[in-house]
XYZ file of N, CA and C in Angstrom:
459
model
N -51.551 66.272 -2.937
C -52.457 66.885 -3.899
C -53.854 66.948 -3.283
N -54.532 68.117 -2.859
C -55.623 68.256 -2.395
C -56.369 68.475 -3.552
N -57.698 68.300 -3.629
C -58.936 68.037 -4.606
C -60.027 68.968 -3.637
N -60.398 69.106 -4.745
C -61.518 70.556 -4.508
C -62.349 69.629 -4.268
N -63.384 70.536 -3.220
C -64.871 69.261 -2.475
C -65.472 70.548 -2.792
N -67.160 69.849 -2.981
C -68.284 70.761 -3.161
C -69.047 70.292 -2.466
N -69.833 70.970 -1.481
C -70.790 70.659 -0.536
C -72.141 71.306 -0.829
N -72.955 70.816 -0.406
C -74.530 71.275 -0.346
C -75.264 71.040 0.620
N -75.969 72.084 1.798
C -76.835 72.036 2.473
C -78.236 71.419 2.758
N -78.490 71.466 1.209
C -79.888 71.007 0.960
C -80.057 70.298 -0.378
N -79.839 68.808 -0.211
C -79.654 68.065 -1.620
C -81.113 68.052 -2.314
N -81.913 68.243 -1.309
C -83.616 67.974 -1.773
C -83.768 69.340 -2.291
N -82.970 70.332 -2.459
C -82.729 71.639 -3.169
C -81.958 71.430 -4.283
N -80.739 71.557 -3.944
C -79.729 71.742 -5.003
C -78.838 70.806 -4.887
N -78.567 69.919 -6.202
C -77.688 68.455 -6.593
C -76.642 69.175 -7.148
N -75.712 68.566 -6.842
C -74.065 68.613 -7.364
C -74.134 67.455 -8.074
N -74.082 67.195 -9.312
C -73.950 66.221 -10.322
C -72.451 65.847 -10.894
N -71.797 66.865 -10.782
C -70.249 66.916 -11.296
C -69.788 68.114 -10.708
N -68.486 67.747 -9.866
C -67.993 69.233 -9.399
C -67.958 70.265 -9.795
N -68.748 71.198 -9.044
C -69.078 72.868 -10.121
C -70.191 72.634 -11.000
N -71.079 71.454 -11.168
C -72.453 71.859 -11.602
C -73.202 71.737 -10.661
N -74.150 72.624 -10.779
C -75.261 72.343 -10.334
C -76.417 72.201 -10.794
N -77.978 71.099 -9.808
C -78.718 70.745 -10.362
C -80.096 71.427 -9.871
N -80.728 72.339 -9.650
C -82.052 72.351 -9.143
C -82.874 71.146 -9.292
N -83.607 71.100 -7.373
C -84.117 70.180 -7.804
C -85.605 70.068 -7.035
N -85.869 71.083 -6.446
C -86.972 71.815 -5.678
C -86.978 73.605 -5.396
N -87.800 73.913 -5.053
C -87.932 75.832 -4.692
C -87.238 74.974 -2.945
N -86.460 75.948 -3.103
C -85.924 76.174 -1.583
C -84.541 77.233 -1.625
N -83.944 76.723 0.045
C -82.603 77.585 0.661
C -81.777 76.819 0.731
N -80.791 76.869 -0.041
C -79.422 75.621 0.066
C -78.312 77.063 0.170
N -77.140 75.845 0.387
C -75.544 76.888 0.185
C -75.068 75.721 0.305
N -74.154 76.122 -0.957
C -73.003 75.688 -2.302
C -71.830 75.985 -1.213
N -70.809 75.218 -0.696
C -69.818 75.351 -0.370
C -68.348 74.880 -1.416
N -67.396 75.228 -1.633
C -66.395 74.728 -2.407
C -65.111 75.105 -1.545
N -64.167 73.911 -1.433
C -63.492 74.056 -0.549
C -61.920 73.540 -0.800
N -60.999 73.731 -0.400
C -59.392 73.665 -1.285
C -58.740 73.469 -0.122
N -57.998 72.530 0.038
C -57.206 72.613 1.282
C -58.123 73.096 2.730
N -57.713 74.173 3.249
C -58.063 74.871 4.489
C -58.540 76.288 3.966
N -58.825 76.712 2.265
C -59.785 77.836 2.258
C -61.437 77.294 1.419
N -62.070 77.787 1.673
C -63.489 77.654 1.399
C -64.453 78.751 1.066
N -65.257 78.711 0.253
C -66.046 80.061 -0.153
C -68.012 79.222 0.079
N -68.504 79.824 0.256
C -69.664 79.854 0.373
C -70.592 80.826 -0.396
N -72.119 79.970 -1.080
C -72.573 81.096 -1.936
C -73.974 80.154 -1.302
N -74.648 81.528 -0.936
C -76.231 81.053 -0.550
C -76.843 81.250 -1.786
N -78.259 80.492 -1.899
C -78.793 80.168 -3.123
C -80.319 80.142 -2.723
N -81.413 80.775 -3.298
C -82.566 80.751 -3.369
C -83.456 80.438 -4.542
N -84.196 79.150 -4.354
C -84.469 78.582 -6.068
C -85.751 78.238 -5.903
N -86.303 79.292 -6.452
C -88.285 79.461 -6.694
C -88.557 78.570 -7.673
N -90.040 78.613 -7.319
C -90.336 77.269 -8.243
C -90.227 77.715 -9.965
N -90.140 76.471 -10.461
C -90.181 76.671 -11.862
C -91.160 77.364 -12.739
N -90.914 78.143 -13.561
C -91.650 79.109 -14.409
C -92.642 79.651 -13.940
N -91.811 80.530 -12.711
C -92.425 81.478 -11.794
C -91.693 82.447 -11.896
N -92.443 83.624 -12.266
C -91.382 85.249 -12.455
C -91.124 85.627 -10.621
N -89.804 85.953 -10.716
C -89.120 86.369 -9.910
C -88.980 88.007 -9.202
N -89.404 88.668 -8.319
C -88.742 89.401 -7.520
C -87.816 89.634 -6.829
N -86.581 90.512 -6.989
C -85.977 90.627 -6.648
C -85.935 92.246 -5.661
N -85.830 92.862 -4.470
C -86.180 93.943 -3.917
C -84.891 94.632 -2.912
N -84.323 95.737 -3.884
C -82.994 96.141 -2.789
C -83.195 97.143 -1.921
N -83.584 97.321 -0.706
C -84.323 98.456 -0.148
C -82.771 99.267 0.852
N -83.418 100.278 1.340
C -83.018 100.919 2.820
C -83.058 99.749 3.976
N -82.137 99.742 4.795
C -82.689 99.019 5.945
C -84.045 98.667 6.172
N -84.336 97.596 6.207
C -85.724 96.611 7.076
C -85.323 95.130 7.235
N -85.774 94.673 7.902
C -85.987 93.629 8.738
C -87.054 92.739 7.802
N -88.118 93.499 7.677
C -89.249 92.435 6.789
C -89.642 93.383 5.798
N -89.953 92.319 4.404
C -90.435 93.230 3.012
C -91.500 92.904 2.772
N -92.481 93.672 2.462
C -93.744 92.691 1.810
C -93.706 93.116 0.421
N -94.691 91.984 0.050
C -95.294 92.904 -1.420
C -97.086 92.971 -1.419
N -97.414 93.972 -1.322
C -98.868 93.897 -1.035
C -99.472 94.703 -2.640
N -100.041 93.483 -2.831
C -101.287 94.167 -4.417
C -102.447 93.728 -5.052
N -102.916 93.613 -5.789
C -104.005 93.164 -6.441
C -104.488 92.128 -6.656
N -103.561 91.438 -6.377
C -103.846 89.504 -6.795
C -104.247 88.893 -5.123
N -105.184 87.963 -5.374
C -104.735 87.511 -3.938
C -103.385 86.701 -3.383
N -103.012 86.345 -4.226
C -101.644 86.028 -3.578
C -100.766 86.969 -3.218
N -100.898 88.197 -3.543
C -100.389 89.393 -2.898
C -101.131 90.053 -2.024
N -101.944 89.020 -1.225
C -103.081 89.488 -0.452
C -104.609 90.625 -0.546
N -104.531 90.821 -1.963
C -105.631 91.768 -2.264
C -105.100 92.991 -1.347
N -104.006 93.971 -1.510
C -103.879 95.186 -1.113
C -103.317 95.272 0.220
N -103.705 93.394 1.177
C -103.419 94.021 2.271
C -101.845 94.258 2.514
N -101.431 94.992 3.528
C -100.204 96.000 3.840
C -99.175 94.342 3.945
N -99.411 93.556 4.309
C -98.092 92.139 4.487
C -98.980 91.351 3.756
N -99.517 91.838 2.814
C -100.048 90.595 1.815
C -98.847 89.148 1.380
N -97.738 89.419 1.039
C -96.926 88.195 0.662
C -95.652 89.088 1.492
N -95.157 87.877 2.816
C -93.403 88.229 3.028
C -93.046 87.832 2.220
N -91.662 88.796 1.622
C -90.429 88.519 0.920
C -89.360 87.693 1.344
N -88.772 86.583 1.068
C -87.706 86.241 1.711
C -86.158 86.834 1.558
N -85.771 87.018 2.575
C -84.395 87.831 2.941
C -83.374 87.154 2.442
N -82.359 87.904 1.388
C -81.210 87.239 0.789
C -80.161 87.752 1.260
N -80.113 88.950 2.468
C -79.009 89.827 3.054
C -78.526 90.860 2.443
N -77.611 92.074 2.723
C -77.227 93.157 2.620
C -78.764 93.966 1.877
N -79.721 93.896 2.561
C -80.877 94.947 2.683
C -82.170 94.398 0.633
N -81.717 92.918 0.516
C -82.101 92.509 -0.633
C -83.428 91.484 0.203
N -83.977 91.593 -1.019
C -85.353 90.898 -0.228
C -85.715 89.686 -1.815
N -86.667 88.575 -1.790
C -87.105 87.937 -3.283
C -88.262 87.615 -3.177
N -89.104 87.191 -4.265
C -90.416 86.335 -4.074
C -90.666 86.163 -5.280
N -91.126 84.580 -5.218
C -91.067 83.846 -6.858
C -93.128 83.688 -6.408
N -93.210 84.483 -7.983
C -94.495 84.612 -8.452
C -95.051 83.483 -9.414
N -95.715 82.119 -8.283
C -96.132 81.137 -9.828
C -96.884 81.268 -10.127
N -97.414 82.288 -11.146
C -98.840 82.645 -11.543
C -98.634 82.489 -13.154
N -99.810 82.262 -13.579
C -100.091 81.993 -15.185
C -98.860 83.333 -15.819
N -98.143 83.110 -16.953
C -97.618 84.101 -17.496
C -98.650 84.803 -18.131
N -98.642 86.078 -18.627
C -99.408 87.141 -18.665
C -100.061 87.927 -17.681
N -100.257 86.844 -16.596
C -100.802 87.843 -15.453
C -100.036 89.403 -15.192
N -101.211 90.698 -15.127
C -100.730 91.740 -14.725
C -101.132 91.675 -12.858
N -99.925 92.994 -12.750
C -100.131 92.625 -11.349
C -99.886 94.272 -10.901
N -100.742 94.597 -9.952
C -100.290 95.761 -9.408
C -100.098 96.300 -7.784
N -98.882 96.610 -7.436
C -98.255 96.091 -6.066
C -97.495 97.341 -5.684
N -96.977 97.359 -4.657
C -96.176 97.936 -3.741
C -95.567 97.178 -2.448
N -94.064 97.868 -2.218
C -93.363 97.303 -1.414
C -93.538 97.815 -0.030
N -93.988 97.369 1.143
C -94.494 97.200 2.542
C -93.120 96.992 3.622
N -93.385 97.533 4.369
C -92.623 96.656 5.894
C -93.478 96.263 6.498
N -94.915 95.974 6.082
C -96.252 95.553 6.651
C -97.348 96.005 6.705
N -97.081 97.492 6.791
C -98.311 98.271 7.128
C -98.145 99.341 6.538
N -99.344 100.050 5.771
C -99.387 101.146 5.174
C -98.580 102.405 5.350
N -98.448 102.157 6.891
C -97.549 103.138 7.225
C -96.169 103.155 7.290
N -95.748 102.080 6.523
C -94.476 101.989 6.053
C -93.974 101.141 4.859
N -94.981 101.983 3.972
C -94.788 101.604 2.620
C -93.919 102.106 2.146
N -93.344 102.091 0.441
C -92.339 102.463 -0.094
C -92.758 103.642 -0.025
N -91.502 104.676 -0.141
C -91.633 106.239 -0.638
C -90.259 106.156 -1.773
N -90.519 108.163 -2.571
C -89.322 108.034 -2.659
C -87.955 108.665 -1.361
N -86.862 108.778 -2.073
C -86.028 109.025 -0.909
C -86.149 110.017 -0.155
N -87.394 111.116 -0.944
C -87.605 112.117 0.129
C -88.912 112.344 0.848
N -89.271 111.008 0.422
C -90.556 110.817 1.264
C -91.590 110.853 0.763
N -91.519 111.102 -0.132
C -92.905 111.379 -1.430
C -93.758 109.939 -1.416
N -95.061 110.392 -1.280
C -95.578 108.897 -2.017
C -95.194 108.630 -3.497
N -95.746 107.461 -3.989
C -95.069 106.653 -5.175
C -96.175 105.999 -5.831
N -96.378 106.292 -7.179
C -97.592 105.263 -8.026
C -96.978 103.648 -7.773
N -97.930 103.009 -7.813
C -98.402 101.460 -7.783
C -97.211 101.167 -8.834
N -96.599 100.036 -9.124
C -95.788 99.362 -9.428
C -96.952 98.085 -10.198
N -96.166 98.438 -11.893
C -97.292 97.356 -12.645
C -95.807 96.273 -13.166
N -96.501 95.151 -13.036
C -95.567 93.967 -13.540
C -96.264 93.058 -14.208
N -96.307 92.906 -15.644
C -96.691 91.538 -16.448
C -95.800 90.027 -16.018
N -96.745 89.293 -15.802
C -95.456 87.730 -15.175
C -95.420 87.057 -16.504
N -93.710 87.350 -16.431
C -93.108 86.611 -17.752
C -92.422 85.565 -17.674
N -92.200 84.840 -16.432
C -91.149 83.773 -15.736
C -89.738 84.264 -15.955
N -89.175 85.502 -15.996
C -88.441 86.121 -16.156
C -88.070 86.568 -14.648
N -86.845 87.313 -14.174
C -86.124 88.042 -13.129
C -86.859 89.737 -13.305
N -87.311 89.873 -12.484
C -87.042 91.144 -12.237
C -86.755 92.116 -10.946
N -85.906 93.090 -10.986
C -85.110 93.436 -10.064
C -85.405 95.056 -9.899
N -85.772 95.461 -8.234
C -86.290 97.027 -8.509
C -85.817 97.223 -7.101
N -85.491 98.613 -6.784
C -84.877 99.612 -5.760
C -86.038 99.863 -5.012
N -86.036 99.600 -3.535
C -87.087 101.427 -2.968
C -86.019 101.841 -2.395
N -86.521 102.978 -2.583
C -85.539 104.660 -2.973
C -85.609 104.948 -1.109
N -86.937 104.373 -0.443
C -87.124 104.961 0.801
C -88.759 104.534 1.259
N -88.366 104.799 3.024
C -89.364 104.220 3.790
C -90.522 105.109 4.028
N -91.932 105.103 3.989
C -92.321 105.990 4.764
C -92.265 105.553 6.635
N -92.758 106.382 7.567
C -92.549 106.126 8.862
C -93.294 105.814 9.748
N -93.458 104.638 10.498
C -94.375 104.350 11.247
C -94.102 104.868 12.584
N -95.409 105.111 13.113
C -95.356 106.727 14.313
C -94.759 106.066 15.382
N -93.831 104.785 15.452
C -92.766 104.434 16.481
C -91.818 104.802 16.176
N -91.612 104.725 14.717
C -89.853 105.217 14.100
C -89.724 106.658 14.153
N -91.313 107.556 14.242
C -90.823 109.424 14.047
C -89.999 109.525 14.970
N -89.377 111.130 14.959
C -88.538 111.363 16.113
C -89.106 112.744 16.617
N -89.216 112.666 17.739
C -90.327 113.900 18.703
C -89.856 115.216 18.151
């Protein structure tokens, strides 16, 4: 009789209290392993600090996301004001601990102005307004604009 094991990467993250719960227990990067015999599943986990509204960002291919806007923690406008951290298949996050009510007004970056969000056909795009509610929120860019290494002659 094999017995299911649950593993954790990062206990100073995430506590296993009873098999299949879990405990937050800091903002960090853990992975939840659960394992049966000789099969095993893995689930990565990203856990922002507490009653901090959440970004969530599903783009086109990039490598790095920013969010650059109005607050200084979004760097006052500049183009990599805050990296996003990378959750894979082209998803990006960033936990906002700012007073709830804060408005915020932002746009999504690969760093530099010149490769800010567009839409998918290239269009520029109005500013992106978000009230922080300690809530999830989850938004698309449609598309990249191009920085004059990526044009094609």
């Amino acid at each position: 009789n094999t017995a299911l094991r649950w593993e954790t990467t990062a206990a100073d993250v995430v506590r296993l209290d009873t098999p299949g719960t879990l405990m937050t227990v800091a903002p960090g990067m853990a992975t939840i392993t659960a394992s049966l015999g000789a099969k095993s599943a893995a689930l990565d986990l990203h856990i922002g600090p507490a009653n901090a509204t959440h970004v969530t960002v599903t783009t086109p291919a990039a490598d790095h996301v920013f969010m650059a806007g109005d607050h200084p923690a979004l760097g006052d406008w500049r183009p990599d004001g805050q990296e996003m951290t990378p959750l894979g298949h082209n998803r990006f996050t960033h936990a906002l601990p700012l007073p709830i009510q804060t408005r915020l007004l932002f746009k999504f970056t690969r760093g530099t102005w010149e490769t800010v969000e567009t839409t998918a056909q290239g269009a520029d795009i109005e500013n992106r307004a978000l009230i922080l509610d300690g809530e999830n929120h989850f938004y698309t860019v449609d598309g990249w604009a191009s920085a004059p290494d990526d044009a094609t002659p």
